[in-house]
Amino acid sequence: MMASPPEMNKTKDEGVEPLKKHIQNWQDLLVEALYNIAPLLDHMIAAHVLTQENYFEVQAEKTPQNKARKLLEVVQHQMDEEKALHFIECLKKCKEHYPRLKDWLTTDAGIKRGPTEQKLRKQMSELCLRLGHLVTPISMRLFSGGTLSQFELEQVQASTTPFLQNKTLLSLCLAKGEKTCLSFYQAFHSEDSMLAKDIDECSSPSSLKNWDCTFNPVQSEAGFQAPTGSLDFSVGHPVPVVSRPFESLPPLTTASVASLSSCSTAVEETHPLSAQLQDLTLKMEYGGEIELRPEEKELIREVTRLLGLELGSGMTLNLCELGLALGLPRGVVRESLFELESAGDLTQLAAIVHCFMEKTQDQNRLLHKIGACNTKRLMLSERGRLLLALLQEVTADINSSFEDVLQKCRHLFHFVMRDCFAEVEEDPSGASWTGPLATVRLLKKNVLVDRAVIQELEDCWGEETAESYQQSLRILAQLLRDLFPLLDSVEFDGNLQGEIYRCKPRRLHRVTKFKGLPPRMIYRVLTRKGTHSVSKDATGSVSRTAVTRQYKDICLKVANLLAKVSTEGNSKDLMQAEISDIIREIQLTLSKPEFTYDSFDAGIKLRLLSLVEFDPIALDIPALITLHWNTVSILAKYLKTSDRHAFQFNIEYVRMQQCLASLQGICSVRDPVTIDNGVEEVFCFLTSGPALFLVCLHCRGYRDGKYFMCNEPLCFQVFGLPETAMQEVESLGGKVLTVEKGKMWLREDCQEGLKTRLEAVSQSHSTLLQEGSCCFLVKSFSTECEVKFTFKNNKITATAEKNSEVL
């Protein structure tokens, strides 16, 4: 039986958070129990709860008791409540090493919690199931009010289903304590007071009967102050998502919306993976099927566990990336996926595992590669997940040959293909939009698109029949998976070609003259009371009128946001205007000079035009309302003031120098910052081990409204240089970066005329001289290193930031 906790010093510890105070009260027990602290430290490092510096500080202590005291000191003085919760979770994961803590880890009676926090804990299961897509507007309200950080918001958005997004959001609120839980309920009541009231009525404990959940506008204003920093605004609303005409549908509730929006949620929550694997067979499009052996199914289960994924019949991940990470050729992976009858995540994973084992018969090799995979590369952006959910929902009746069903599919495919074009084309404004097939032919010319996938689509859509549309679903789904990855800031992929990794951004970034708007202006428009309050009947279903009202509210917000960008503004009061008048106002605004391709992101402009051209009710595709809300979110995020609008560092290639390491990826650590009369940005280089490599890059952007591109100081490569001429070249000036087997790389320095002098020496020794963009030699001491690049005085410089040296 566990002893009662020591008495708390109420005056001394008054400001300590409940969970940290609970840990502090039981310090004696923890110090005695953590006699072998290594397993706990390993779990904390893996969960990014403990820094390497703290790890070494703890390990530096001489005795087990002092190591435990040092760790608890880090928890108390360097961690917030959320990190303290992660500390407890890590303890639970390795509890077999600490038998004395068995009882302590199964109770939290000593933690004093506020009434709102207790309420949220009791309602958490029901909220996870019923909130659905309300998670988006609620989390954005909490973010806008400063309750959630940018990182925490991205944690919520990165979850693959609404259920998991809700679970992540609620866990964050509980970890932050009473005040955050209160802010959550305020945001919840603001978005859907009827659902909040219904959940309250379903909560039976008497301790909740006197809870006052009335949303207070005054409290709201105090709780959600207009942001002043670098914030990201998005909006989202619960929407009806249906696949048949309204008259033939059963009522849609908020809970059913959640299940439709994320196709895998229902399967994942109601059927264990073992049940899905038991019945899993790889059915082929041509009618054949592959029976998976029991050992293959067990291997699939283990792969799923290692990846930490919850898979179902929905389309929420890009499993083609997994096949590439396993070392399979893209063509092989593509064919193994396209042959399947289903495009669901679990089926695709099973096909890739089966393909790998068929070729190698090496289970250990597979599991080793899976363990090294970056799971985040499989994730899709919110836009990508919504497009796939829309595709799966609307095409549910595609086997029907009725003309209205085929017409709906044409509209859907046209919308989806335009969205793909907006994602990858630098300037899509001059394109002709005659239908989905015409858009496919335009995409064939784009280098960011897999041409084999586009060719398959073109072949399928040669005849517009139910059968051709059915055959194209897997192809179109893969195109969406390829073009909408989940990214942190800017990421580059390196494609090995000979000795160098040719780099390209994983997503197109358009550089324009646009500078952005103050966050408070965006916030006022997004939080302005609209006409979209969702009306429901006695059964709680969402009406068709609600979709119409939401669509009008979307258009109103877009019109008002665009008016903030336009120099002329908007003197009209559109609140009482007809939807057709609001649409005309949007189209008129987008035709102004402030929205040309060099002044405003052309992809966002195309999405806004799609928003007004694809009316969910007129086209009988009410599920489109979800994408239109997401378009508002993307617009609001883009309008925020950012130095990235008008500037970009572009990594051209990376060349490994005399080392066995390989390039794994490059990503921007944070957005570029204008400071000290220059622009700087930090990049992280991921390699398979410590490495020495050359980085070649340039930058581009707009300065005082004029476009510029800079690749100076220039770098020169001299090939075929005899050893006798090495010293002669070195004496010409410039910074010698590296020398390798008759090759030399030099970078210009403050002396002028290096190119002329090199040309003369090259001619006299019959060598080849090649001019290129700015290069730096980077030495990394770990698998991750960071380098800061700065553009200033029309030149690029580089300095080491973390785990690196730069020449």
PDB file of C-alpha atoms in Angstrom, residues 267-450:
ATOM      1  CA  VAL A 267     -11.975   1.164 -39.039  1.00  0.00           C
ATOM      2  CA  GLU A 268      -9.099   2.066 -36.781  1.00  0.00           C
ATOM      3  CA  GLU A 269     -11.223   2.726 -33.731  1.00  0.00           C
ATOM      4  CA  THR A 270     -13.666  -0.168 -33.984  1.00  0.00           C
ATOM      5  CA  HIS A 271     -11.608  -3.010 -35.492  1.00  0.00           C
ATOM      6  CA  PRO A 272      -8.162  -4.015 -34.223  1.00  0.00           C
ATOM      7  CA  LEU A 273      -5.403  -4.397 -36.786  1.00  0.00           C
ATOM      8  CA  SER A 274      -5.390  -8.160 -36.235  1.00  0.00           C
ATOM      9  CA  ALA A 275      -8.991  -8.405 -37.457  1.00  0.00           C
ATOM     10  CA  GLN A 276      -8.151  -6.428 -40.587  1.00  0.00           C
ATOM     11  CA  LEU A 277      -5.066  -8.551 -41.288  1.00  0.00           C
ATOM     12  CA  GLN A 278      -6.968 -11.773 -40.818  1.00  0.00           C
ATOM     13  CA  ASP A 279      -9.215 -11.005 -43.782  1.00  0.00           C
ATOM     14  CA  LEU A 280      -6.589  -9.141 -45.850  1.00  0.00           C
ATOM     15  CA  THR A 281      -6.073 -10.315 -49.418  1.00  0.00           C
ATOM     16  CA  LEU A 282      -4.369  -8.350 -52.181  1.00  0.00           C
ATOM     17  CA  LYS A 283      -7.063  -8.159 -54.840  1.00  0.00           C
ATOM     18  CA  MET A 284      -5.889  -7.101 -58.281  1.00  0.00           C
ATOM     19  CA  GLU A 285      -7.701  -4.829 -60.712  1.00  0.00           C
ATOM     20  CA  TYR A 286      -7.664  -7.517 -63.399  1.00  0.00           C
ATOM     21  CA  GLY A 287      -9.467 -10.012 -61.147  1.00  0.00           C
ATOM     22  CA  GLY A 288      -6.620 -12.019 -59.635  1.00  0.00           C
ATOM     23  CA  GLU A 289      -5.614 -11.972 -56.016  1.00  0.00           C
ATOM     24  CA  ILE A 290      -2.578 -12.685 -53.833  1.00  0.00           C
ATOM     25  CA  GLU A 291      -3.098 -14.693 -50.667  1.00  0.00           C
ATOM     26  CA  LEU A 292      -0.761 -13.437 -47.948  1.00  0.00           C
ATOM     27  CA  ARG A 293       0.964 -16.097 -45.862  1.00  0.00           C
ATOM     28  CA  PRO A 294       0.523 -15.955 -42.054  1.00  0.00           C
ATOM     29  CA  GLU A 295       4.184 -14.985 -41.632  1.00  0.00           C
ATOM     30  CA  GLU A 296       3.683 -12.101 -44.084  1.00  0.00           C
ATOM     31  CA  LYS A 297       0.698 -10.832 -42.116  1.00  0.00           C
ATOM     32  CA  GLU A 298       2.707 -11.003 -38.911  1.00  0.00           C
ATOM     33  CA  LEU A 299       5.489  -9.080 -40.642  1.00  0.00           C
ATOM     34  CA  ILE A 300       2.988  -6.405 -41.767  1.00  0.00           C
ATOM     35  CA  ARG A 301       1.803  -6.100 -38.171  1.00  0.00           C
ATOM     36  CA  GLU A 302       5.405  -5.590 -37.004  1.00  0.00           C
ATOM     37  CA  VAL A 303       6.085  -3.011 -39.731  1.00  0.00           C
ATOM     38  CA  THR A 304       2.959  -1.103 -38.691  1.00  0.00           C
ATOM     39  CA  ARG A 305       4.135  -1.150 -35.072  1.00  0.00           C
ATOM     40  CA  LEU A 306       7.634   0.080 -35.962  1.00  0.00           C
ATOM     41  CA  LEU A 307       6.232   2.909 -38.069  1.00  0.00           C
ATOM     42  CA  GLY A 308       3.826   3.889 -35.289  1.00  0.00           C
ATOM     43  CA  LEU A 309       0.928   4.183 -37.735  1.00  0.00           C
ATOM     44  CA  GLU A 310      -2.770   3.422 -37.479  1.00  0.00           C
ATOM     45  CA  LEU A 311      -3.896   2.109 -40.842  1.00  0.00           C
ATOM     46  CA  GLY A 312      -7.274   1.389 -42.338  1.00  0.00           C
ATOM     47  CA  SER A 313      -9.104   1.411 -45.651  1.00  0.00           C
ATOM     48  CA  GLY A 314      -8.790   5.196 -45.985  1.00  0.00           C
ATOM     49  CA  MET A 315      -6.244   7.103 -48.050  1.00  0.00           C
ATOM     50  CA  THR A 316      -4.204   9.226 -45.636  1.00  0.00           C
ATOM     51  CA  LEU A 317      -0.547   8.350 -46.339  1.00  0.00           C
ATOM     52  CA  ASN A 318       1.888   8.182 -49.259  1.00  0.00           C
ATOM     53  CA  LEU A 319       3.092   4.590 -49.070  1.00  0.00           C
ATOM     54  CA  CYS A 320       5.023   5.019 -52.327  1.00  0.00           C
ATOM     55  CA  GLU A 321       7.561   6.991 -50.241  1.00  0.00           C
ATOM     56  CA  LEU A 322       7.939   3.947 -47.986  1.00  0.00           C
ATOM     57  CA  GLY A 323       8.744   1.747 -50.980  1.00  0.00           C
ATOM     58  CA  LEU A 324      11.435   4.209 -52.082  1.00  0.00           C
ATOM     59  CA  ALA A 325      12.864   4.315 -48.548  1.00  0.00           C
ATOM     60  CA  LEU A 326      13.167   0.515 -48.692  1.00  0.00           C
ATOM     61  CA  GLY A 327      15.358   0.883 -51.782  1.00  0.00           C
ATOM     62  CA  LEU A 328      12.806  -0.320 -54.352  1.00  0.00           C
ATOM     63  CA  PRO A 329      12.811   1.466 -57.742  1.00  0.00           C
ATOM     64  CA  ARG A 330      10.000   3.988 -58.185  1.00  0.00           C
ATOM     65  CA  GLY A 331       8.648   2.125 -61.220  1.00  0.00           C
ATOM     66  CA  VAL A 332       8.432  -1.159 -59.291  1.00  0.00           C
ATOM     67  CA  VAL A 333       6.657   0.504 -56.361  1.00  0.00           C
ATOM     68  CA  ARG A 334       4.266   2.324 -58.664  1.00  0.00           C
ATOM     69  CA  GLU A 335       3.305  -0.827 -60.564  1.00  0.00           C
ATOM     70  CA  SER A 336       2.753  -2.841 -57.387  1.00  0.00           C
ATOM     71  CA  LEU A 337       0.343  -0.158 -56.141  1.00  0.00           C
ATOM     72  CA  PHE A 338      -1.452   0.482 -59.427  1.00  0.00           C
ATOM     73  CA  GLU A 339      -2.241  -3.227 -59.862  1.00  0.00           C
ATOM     74  CA  LEU A 340      -4.312  -3.218 -56.676  1.00  0.00           C
ATOM     75  CA  GLU A 341      -8.077  -2.981 -56.678  1.00  0.00           C
ATOM     76  CA  SER A 342      -7.986  -0.812 -53.543  1.00  0.00           C
ATOM     77  CA  ALA A 343      -5.957   2.331 -52.828  1.00  0.00           C
ATOM     78  CA  GLY A 344      -6.347   2.087 -49.034  1.00  0.00           C
ATOM     79  CA  ASP A 345      -3.332   2.568 -46.773  1.00  0.00           C
ATOM     80  CA  LEU A 346      -3.268  -0.917 -45.261  1.00  0.00           C
ATOM     81  CA  THR A 347      -3.610  -2.636 -48.642  1.00  0.00           C
ATOM     82  CA  GLN A 348      -0.794  -0.532 -50.109  1.00  0.00           C
ATOM     83  CA  LEU A 349       1.479  -1.238 -47.140  1.00  0.00           C
ATOM     84  CA  ALA A 350       0.815  -4.960 -47.499  1.00  0.00           C
ATOM     85  CA  ALA A 351       1.632  -4.796 -51.229  1.00  0.00           C
ATOM     86  CA  ILE A 352       4.963  -3.048 -50.586  1.00  0.00           C
ATOM     87  CA  VAL A 353       5.962  -5.526 -47.868  1.00  0.00           C
ATOM     88  CA  HIS A 354       4.977  -8.426 -50.152  1.00  0.00           C
ATOM     89  CA  CYS A 355       6.974  -6.921 -53.055  1.00  0.00           C
ATOM     90  CA  PHE A 356      10.095  -6.429 -50.907  1.00  0.00           C
ATOM     91  CA  MET A 357       9.955  -9.940 -49.459  1.00  0.00           C
ATOM     92  CA  GLU A 358       9.315 -11.459 -52.882  1.00  0.00           C
ATOM     93  CA  LYS A 359      12.506  -9.824 -54.174  1.00  0.00           C
ATOM     94  CA  THR A 360      14.823 -10.267 -51.154  1.00  0.00           C
ATOM     95  CA  GLN A 361      13.401 -12.962 -48.846  1.00  0.00           C
ATOM     96  CA  ASP A 362      15.193 -11.018 -46.093  1.00  0.00           C
ATOM     97  CA  GLN A 363      12.941 -10.150 -43.162  1.00  0.00           C
ATOM     98  CA  ASN A 364      15.743  -8.684 -41.018  1.00  0.00           C
ATOM     99  CA  ARG A 365      16.803  -6.388 -43.836  1.00  0.00           C
ATOM    100  CA  LEU A 366      13.235  -5.136 -44.182  1.00  0.00           C
ATOM    101  CA  LEU A 367      12.831  -4.448 -40.466  1.00  0.00           C
ATOM    102  CA  HIS A 368      16.214  -2.710 -40.322  1.00  0.00           C
ATOM    103  CA  LYS A 369      15.215  -0.372 -43.152  1.00  0.00           C
ATOM    104  CA  ILE A 370      11.791   0.245 -41.586  1.00  0.00           C
ATOM    105  CA  GLY A 371      13.471   1.198 -38.313  1.00  0.00           C
ATOM    106  CA  ALA A 372      15.530   3.831 -40.162  1.00  0.00           C
ATOM    107  CA  CYS A 373      12.510   5.319 -41.982  1.00  0.00           C
ATOM    108  CA  ASN A 374      11.377   8.879 -41.352  1.00  0.00           C
ATOM    109  CA  THR A 375       7.647   8.284 -40.852  1.00  0.00           C
ATOM    110  CA  LYS A 376       6.871  11.946 -41.394  1.00  0.00           C
ATOM    111  CA  ARG A 377       7.793  11.595 -45.068  1.00  0.00           C
ATOM    112  CA  LEU A 378       4.746   9.362 -45.469  1.00  0.00           C
ATOM    113  CA  MET A 379       2.403  11.998 -44.073  1.00  0.00           C
ATOM    114  CA  LEU A 380       0.234  14.232 -46.228  1.00  0.00           C
ATOM    115  CA  SER A 381      -0.672  17.867 -45.771  1.00  0.00           C
ATOM    116  CA  GLU A 382      -4.136  18.730 -44.533  1.00  0.00           C
ATOM    117  CA  ARG A 383      -5.063  19.774 -48.070  1.00  0.00           C
ATOM    118  CA  GLY A 384      -3.927  16.418 -49.441  1.00  0.00           C
ATOM    119  CA  ARG A 385      -5.902  14.446 -46.857  1.00  0.00           C
ATOM    120  CA  LEU A 386      -9.040  16.482 -47.511  1.00  0.00           C
ATOM    121  CA  LEU A 387      -8.747  16.014 -51.292  1.00  0.00           C
ATOM    122  CA  LEU A 388      -8.354  12.247 -50.889  1.00  0.00           C
ATOM    123  CA  ALA A 389     -11.309  12.064 -48.491  1.00  0.00           C
ATOM    124  CA  LEU A 390     -13.375  14.078 -50.967  1.00  0.00           C
ATOM    125  CA  LEU A 391     -12.320  11.798 -53.815  1.00  0.00           C
ATOM    126  CA  GLN A 392     -13.216   8.655 -51.889  1.00  0.00           C
ATOM    127  CA  GLU A 393     -16.556  10.034 -50.685  1.00  0.00           C
ATOM    128  CA  VAL A 394     -17.916  11.505 -53.904  1.00  0.00           C
ATOM    129  CA  THR A 395     -16.893   8.559 -56.074  1.00  0.00           C
ATOM    130  CA  ALA A 396     -18.660   6.000 -53.863  1.00  0.00           C
ATOM    131  CA  ASP A 397     -21.360   5.572 -56.534  1.00  0.00           C
ATOM    132  CA  ILE A 398     -19.014   5.703 -59.499  1.00  0.00           C
ATOM    133  CA  ASN A 399     -20.048   2.244 -60.687  1.00  0.00           C
ATOM    134  CA  SER A 400     -23.405   3.735 -61.574  1.00  0.00           C
ATOM    135  CA  SER A 401     -23.746   4.799 -65.204  1.00  0.00           C
ATOM    136  CA  PHE A 402     -26.352   7.474 -64.471  1.00  0.00           C
ATOM    137  CA  GLU A 403     -25.487  10.729 -66.177  1.00  0.00           C
ATOM    138  CA  ASP A 404     -25.871  12.791 -63.001  1.00  0.00           C
ATOM    139  CA  VAL A 405     -23.273  10.597 -61.258  1.00  0.00           C
ATOM    140  CA  LEU A 406     -20.857  10.870 -64.185  1.00  0.00           C
ATOM    141  CA  GLN A 407     -21.367  14.638 -64.336  1.00  0.00           C
ATOM    142  CA  LYS A 408     -20.600  14.901 -60.632  1.00  0.00           C
ATOM    143  CA  CYS A 409     -17.386  12.919 -61.197  1.00  0.00           C
ATOM    144  CA  ARG A 410     -16.383  15.246 -64.052  1.00  0.00           C
ATOM    145  CA  HIS A 411     -16.824  18.274 -61.808  1.00  0.00           C
ATOM    146  CA  LEU A 412     -14.911  16.593 -58.988  1.00  0.00           C
ATOM    147  CA  PHE A 413     -11.991  15.495 -61.183  1.00  0.00           C
ATOM    148  CA  HIS A 414     -11.847  18.935 -62.756  1.00  0.00           C
ATOM    149  CA  PHE A 415     -11.653  20.567 -59.322  1.00  0.00           C
ATOM    150  CA  VAL A 416      -8.975  18.120 -58.116  1.00  0.00           C
ATOM    151  CA  MET A 417      -6.816  18.509 -61.234  1.00  0.00           C
ATOM    152  CA  ARG A 418      -6.991  22.308 -61.014  1.00  0.00           C
ATOM    153  CA  ASP A 419      -5.866  22.036 -57.406  1.00  0.00           C
ATOM    154  CA  CYS A 420      -2.909  19.881 -58.470  1.00  0.00           C
ATOM    155  CA  PHE A 421      -2.029  22.462 -61.117  1.00  0.00           C
ATOM    156  CA  ALA A 422      -2.164  25.209 -58.492  1.00  0.00           C
ATOM    157  CA  GLU A 423       0.255  23.191 -56.362  1.00  0.00           C
ATOM    158  CA  VAL A 424       3.028  22.699 -58.951  1.00  0.00           C
ATOM    159  CA  GLU A 425       2.796  25.352 -61.692  1.00  0.00           C
ATOM    160  CA  GLU A 426       4.756  28.583 -61.227  1.00  0.00           C
ATOM    161  CA  ASP A 427       2.208  30.647 -63.158  1.00  0.00           C
ATOM    162  CA  PRO A 428      -1.077  28.818 -63.844  1.00  0.00           C
ATOM    163  CA  SER A 429      -2.941  31.995 -64.803  1.00  0.00           C
ATOM    164  CA  GLY A 430      -2.749  31.499 -68.570  1.00  0.00           C
ATOM    165  CA  ALA A 431      -4.052  27.921 -68.607  1.00  0.00           C
ATOM    166  CA  SER A 432      -7.242  26.896 -70.402  1.00  0.00           C
ATOM    167  CA  TRP A 433      -9.749  25.119 -68.096  1.00  0.00           C
ATOM    168  CA  THR A 434     -11.950  23.103 -70.456  1.00  0.00           C
ATOM    169  CA  GLY A 435     -12.058  19.984 -68.282  1.00  0.00           C
ATOM    170  CA  PRO A 436     -10.006  17.429 -66.319  1.00  0.00           C
ATOM    171  CA  LEU A 437      -8.390  15.889 -69.412  1.00  0.00           C
ATOM    172  CA  ALA A 438      -7.121  19.283 -70.610  1.00  0.00           C
ATOM    173  CA  THR A 439      -5.578  19.893 -67.181  1.00  0.00           C
ATOM    174  CA  VAL A 440      -3.871  16.491 -67.313  1.00  0.00           C
ATOM    175  CA  ARG A 441      -2.217  17.479 -70.590  1.00  0.00           C
ATOM    176  CA  LEU A 442      -1.011  20.731 -69.045  1.00  0.00           C
ATOM    177  CA  LEU A 443       0.504  18.833 -66.113  1.00  0.00           C
ATOM    178  CA  LYS A 444       2.467  16.569 -68.479  1.00  0.00           C
ATOM    179  CA  LYS A 445       4.820  19.493 -69.124  1.00  0.00           C
ATOM    180  CA  ASN A 446       5.609  20.050 -65.432  1.00  0.00           C
ATOM    181  CA  VAL A 447       8.886  18.619 -64.090  1.00  0.00           C
ATOM    182  CA  LEU A 448       7.523  18.201 -60.538  1.00  0.00           C
ATOM    183  CA  VAL A 449       4.954  15.628 -61.665  1.00  0.00           C
ATOM    184  CA  ASP A 450       5.628  11.920 -62.258  1.00  0.00           C
TER     185      ASP A 450
END
